[in-house]
mmCIF file of C-alpha atoms in Angstrom:
data_model
loop_
_atom_site.group_PDB
_atom_site.id
_atom_site.type_symbol
_atom_site.label_atom_id
_atom_site.label_comp_id
_atom_site.label_asym_id
_atom_site.label_seq_id
_atom_site.Cartn_x
_atom_site.Cartn_y
_atom_site.Cartn_z
ATOM 1 C CA MET B 1 72.357 52.336 93.621
ATOM 2 C CA SER B 2 70.166 51.257 96.315
ATOM 3 C CA ALA B 3 71.681 47.488 97.628
ATOM 4 C CA THR B 4 67.920 45.838 97.618
ATOM 5 C CA VAL B 5 67.953 47.142 93.816
ATOM 6 C CA ALA B 6 70.803 46.048 92.556
ATOM 7 C CA VAL B 7 71.063 42.306 94.461
ATOM 8 C CA TYR B 8 67.678 42.163 92.151
ATOM 9 C CA ARG B 9 69.187 43.163 88.824
ATOM 10 C CA TYR B 10 72.079 40.378 89.805
ATOM 11 C CA ARG B 11 69.620 37.739 91.036
ATOM 12 C CA MET B 12 67.265 38.406 87.822
ATOM 13 C CA GLU B 13 70.342 38.029 85.268
ATOM 14 C CA MET B 14 71.386 34.662 87.522
ATOM 15 C CA SER B 15 68.092 33.313 87.329
ATOM 16 C CA VAL B 16 64.700 33.514 85.765
ATOM 17 C CA ASP B 17 63.962 30.182 85.247
ATOM 18 C CA ASP B 18 63.668 30.062 89.079
ATOM 19 C CA LEU B 19 60.165 30.861 90.090
ATOM 20 C CA ASN B 20 60.889 30.681 93.312
ATOM 21 C CA LEU B 21 64.003 32.461 93.519
ATOM 22 C CA LEU B 22 62.660 35.614 91.602
ATOM 23 C CA GLU B 23 59.367 35.722 94.136
ATOM 24 C CA ALA B 24 61.886 36.016 96.931
ATOM 25 C CA ALA B 25 63.826 38.092 95.185
ATOM 26 C CA GLN B 26 60.647 40.880 94.340
ATOM 27 C CA ARG B 27 59.817 40.936 98.035
ATOM 28 C CA PRO B 28 62.139 43.092 99.599
ATOM 29 C CA LEU B 29 62.031 45.269 95.907
ATOM 30 C CA GLN B 30 58.079 45.584 96.929
ATOM 31 C CA ASN B 31 58.538 46.608 100.132
ATOM 32 C CA GLU B 32 61.101 48.985 99.180
ATOM 33 C CA LEU B 33 58.857 49.989 96.025
ATOM 34 C CA LEU B 34 55.731 50.745 98.650
ATOM 35 C CA GLN B 35 58.042 53.143 100.923
ATOM 36 C CA ILE B 36 59.009 54.670 97.282
ATOM 37 C CA ALA B 37 54.959 54.702 96.513
ATOM 38 C CA ARG B 38 54.175 56.661 99.917
ATOM 39 C CA ARG B 39 57.178 59.136 98.989
ATOM 40 C CA LEU B 40 55.490 59.658 96.251
ATOM 41 C CA LEU B 41 51.460 59.699 96.842
ATOM 42 C CA ASP B 42 52.793 62.144 99.912
ATOM 43 C CA ALA B 43 50.968 65.844 99.838
ATOM 44 C CA GLY B 44 54.294 67.033 100.375
ATOM 45 C CA THR B 45 56.025 65.560 97.355
ATOM 46 C CA SER B 46 57.024 67.856 94.230
ATOM 47 C CA ASP B 47 55.852 66.826 90.791
ATOM 48 C CA ASP B 48 59.171 67.077 89.904
ATOM 49 C CA ASP B 49 60.235 65.598 93.213
ATOM 50 C CA ARG B 50 57.592 62.904 92.093
ATOM 51 C CA ALA B 51 59.555 63.323 88.440
ATOM 52 C CA ALA B 52 63.359 62.699 89.740
ATOM 53 C CA ALA B 53 62.668 60.001 92.503
ATOM 54 C CA ILE B 54 61.187 57.954 88.439
ATOM 55 C CA SER B 55 63.738 59.005 86.212
ATOM 56 C CA HIS B 56 66.146 57.834 89.236
ATOM 57 C CA LEU B 57 64.630 54.654 90.024
ATOM 58 C CA ARG B 58 63.834 53.708 86.277
ATOM 59 C CA ASP B 59 67.870 54.736 85.767
ATOM 60 C CA GLU B 60 68.586 52.254 88.459
ATOM 61 C CA SER B 61 66.510 49.988 86.551
ATOM 62 C CA GLU B 62 67.122 50.002 83.916
ATOM 63 C CA ASP B 63 66.101 46.535 81.303
ATOM 64 C CA ALA B 64 64.121 45.067 85.037
ATOM 65 C CA TRP B 65 62.400 48.849 84.441
ATOM 66 C CA GLU B 66 60.335 46.643 81.389
ATOM 67 C CA ARG B 67 60.478 43.527 82.505
ATOM 68 C CA CYS B 68 59.193 44.132 86.065
ATOM 69 C CA ASN B 69 60.119 47.440 88.477
ATOM 70 C CA ALA B 70 57.654 49.825 87.010
ATOM 71 C CA PHE B 71 54.982 47.312 86.922
ATOM 72 C CA LEU B 72 55.401 46.844 91.131
ATOM 73 C CA LEU B 73 55.725 50.862 91.400
ATOM 74 C CA ALA B 74 52.932 51.216 89.673
ATOM 75 C CA TYR B 75 51.628 48.301 91.957
ATOM 76 C CA ALA B 76 52.706 49.996 95.486
ATOM 77 C CA VAL B 77 51.105 53.217 94.491
ATOM 78 C CA SER B 78 47.840 51.272 93.835
ATOM 79 C CA ARG B 79 48.194 49.321 96.763
ATOM 80 C CA CYS B 80 47.342 52.253 98.669
ATOM 81 C CA CYS B 81 44.319 53.495 96.559
ATOM 82 C CA GLU B 82 40.277 52.545 97.224
ATOM 83 C CA PRO B 83 38.223 51.484 94.185
ATOM 84 C CA ALA B 84 35.904 53.876 92.541
ATOM 85 C CA GLU B 85 32.563 53.009 94.123
ATOM 86 C CA ALA B 86 31.193 53.607 90.639
ATOM 87 C CA VAL B 87 32.735 55.605 87.309
ATOM 88 C CA ASP B 88 31.566 57.753 88.226
ATOM 89 C CA ASP B 89 34.047 59.177 91.155
ATOM 90 C CA ARG B 90 36.031 59.109 88.510
ATOM 91 C CA GLY B 91 34.749 62.459 86.690
ATOM 92 C CA VAL B 92 35.470 63.436 83.457
ATOM 93 C CA ARG B 93 38.906 64.092 82.414
ATOM 94 C CA SER B 94 41.597 64.623 79.105
ATOM 95 C CA GLY B 95 44.019 61.897 79.182
ATOM 96 C CA LEU B 96 45.149 59.450 76.966
ATOM 97 C CA HIS B 97 45.961 57.110 80.297
ATOM 98 C CA ASP B 98 42.763 57.917 82.156
ATOM 99 C CA ARG B 99 40.719 54.711 81.295
ATOM 100 C CA PHE B 100 44.254 52.908 81.950
ATOM 101 C CA ALA B 101 44.827 54.413 85.786
ATOM 102 C CA ASP B 102 41.092 53.846 86.623
ATOM 103 C CA GLU B 103 40.662 49.970 85.699
ATOM 104 C CA PHE B 104 44.572 49.647 86.659
ATOM 105 C CA ILE B 105 44.292 50.775 90.256
ATOM 106 C CA ASP B 106 40.768 49.438 90.275
ATOM 107 C CA ALA B 107 42.096 45.914 90.129
ATOM 108 C CA VAL B 108 44.482 46.858 92.493
ATOM 109 C CA ALA B 109 43.011 47.730 95.197
ATOM 110 C CA SER B 110 40.085 45.195 94.728
ATOM 111 C CA GLY B 111 42.981 43.082 95.698
ATOM 112 C CA LEU B 112 43.131 41.252 91.631
ATOM 113 C CA PRO B 113 46.695 40.756 90.801
ATOM 114 C CA SER B 114 46.096 38.885 88.128
ATOM 115 C CA LEU B 115 43.289 41.646 86.661
ATOM 116 C CA ALA B 116 46.066 44.013 86.943
ATOM 117 C CA LEU B 117 48.670 42.047 85.591
ATOM 118 C CA GLU B 118 46.794 41.754 82.175
ATOM 119 C CA CYS B 119 45.800 45.474 82.316
ATOM 120 C CA TRP B 120 49.273 46.271 82.288
ATOM 121 C CA THR B 121 50.522 44.067 80.128
ATOM 122 C CA HIS B 122 47.361 44.893 77.138
ATOM 123 C CA PRO B 123 46.677 48.390 77.990
ATOM 124 C CA PRO B 124 44.286 50.322 76.310
ATOM 125 C CA MET B 125 47.179 53.111 74.502
ATOM 126 C CA LEU B 126 45.650 55.376 72.579
ATOM 127 C CA ILE B 127 49.539 56.980 71.520
ATOM 128 C CA PRO B 128 51.387 55.677 69.302
ATOM 129 C CA PRO B 129 54.316 53.263 69.424
ATOM 130 C CA LEU B 130 56.745 53.327 72.214
ATOM 131 C CA PRO B 131 60.227 51.885 73.121
ATOM 132 C CA PRO B 132 59.430 49.706 76.270
ATOM 133 C CA MET B 133 60.920 51.916 78.336
ATOM 134 C CA ALA B 134 59.152 55.311 77.493
ATOM 135 C CA LYS B 135 55.542 53.114 77.350
ATOM 136 C CA GLN B 136 55.837 51.929 80.646
ATOM 137 C CA THR B 137 57.367 54.761 82.441
ATOM 138 C CA ALA B 138 53.928 56.953 80.724
ATOM 139 C CA MET B 139 51.822 53.843 82.568
ATOM 140 C CA LEU B 140 53.236 54.654 85.884
ATOM 141 C CA VAL B 141 53.085 58.638 85.289
ATOM 142 C CA ALA B 142 49.585 57.694 84.703
ATOM 143 C CA VAL B 143 48.752 55.748 87.553
ATOM 144 C CA LEU B 144 50.483 57.704 89.633
ATOM 145 C CA ASP B 145 48.382 60.883 88.130
ATOM 146 C CA GLU B 146 45.091 59.019 89.438
ATOM 147 C CA ALA B 147 45.975 58.282 92.382
ATOM 148 C CA ILE B 148 47.203 61.187 93.448
ATOM 149 C CA ARG B 149 43.854 62.523 92.454
ATOM 150 C CA ARG B 150 42.237 59.898 94.699
ATOM 151 C CA GLN B 151 44.714 60.365 97.550
ATOM 152 C CA GLY B 152 43.890 64.428 97.737
ATOM 153 C CA HIS B 153 45.801 65.852 100.549
ATOM 154 C CA GLN B 154 46.935 62.926 102.173
ATOM 155 C CA THR B 155 49.815 62.503 103.432
ATOM 156 C CA SER B 156 52.209 59.868 103.844
ATOM 157 C CA PRO B 157 49.361 56.860 102.481
ATOM 158 C CA GLU B 158 49.199 52.807 104.594
ATOM 159 C CA PRO B 159 48.855 50.029 101.623
ATOM 160 C CA LEU B 160 45.866 48.964 102.093
ATOM 161 C CA VAL B 161 46.141 44.892 100.182
ATOM 162 C CA ASP B 162 49.014 42.855 99.887
ATOM 163 C CA ALA B 163 52.166 42.651 97.792
ATOM 164 C CA PHE B 164 51.330 41.655 94.378
ATOM 165 C CA PRO B 165 51.753 36.980 95.282
ATOM 166 C CA GLY B 166 54.544 35.658 93.149
ATOM 167 C CA GLY B 167 56.871 36.384 91.168
ATOM 168 C CA VAL B 168 56.825 39.820 87.655
ATOM 169 C CA TRP B 169 58.833 38.934 84.439
ATOM 170 C CA ILE B 170 57.986 40.400 81.630
ATOM 171 C CA GLU B 171 58.672 38.728 78.337
ATOM 172 C CA LEU B 172 58.505 41.682 75.598
ATOM 173 C CA THR B 173 56.426 42.267 72.330
ATOM 174 C CA GLU B 174 57.204 43.531 69.543
ATOM 175 C CA ASP B 175 53.030 44.603 69.114
ATOM 176 C CA PRO B 176 52.189 48.378 70.309
ATOM 177 C CA ALA B 177 49.321 47.493 71.786
ATOM 178 C CA HIS B 178 50.499 45.531 74.022
ATOM 179 C CA VAL B 179 53.278 45.305 76.820
ATOM 180 C CA GLY B 180 53.321 42.158 77.059
ATOM 181 C CA VAL B 181 52.882 38.664 79.454
ATOM 182 C CA ASN B 182 53.947 37.661 82.375
ATOM 183 C CA THR B 183 55.868 34.269 82.100
ATOM 184 C CA GLU B 184 54.787 33.396 85.258
ATOM 185 C CA PRO B 185 52.562 30.519 85.450
#
């Protein structure tokens, strides 16, 4: 387990209501997740290595995966993408999560963090209800697949937009059409 994730998880358990501490705790986490995102997007990284890295981070995150880490990793991946210039740039794909991935990446890449969070917490998912961890992992993988497609054969992509401003802590809902809502103002 990385020190940042371990410290972050401890801080989250102690002070979810302290918005300043939440934001401060997530700054180093976002830096670490950006480095992971860059490795995931690197053309030299195999699909097996990507799956192992996501599984490892999901497992070490525990409940923080559903509350913030999946979102922040997807956000970090999307920071390395440019928005699609037009709907035609997205091509014709048949994945269940293509529309979600396109909208999420475009929101992040366009510098619209509130819209990105809205996309994440209210995804247009056409799948049966899944537990939050599985649903958010599927959402992350969809974002990663689309980001890789947009990147082409680029190695070590650089972020084009800033990290998510403020803290994120998603309160999960029972509604299968939603992930939850951010408790931040």
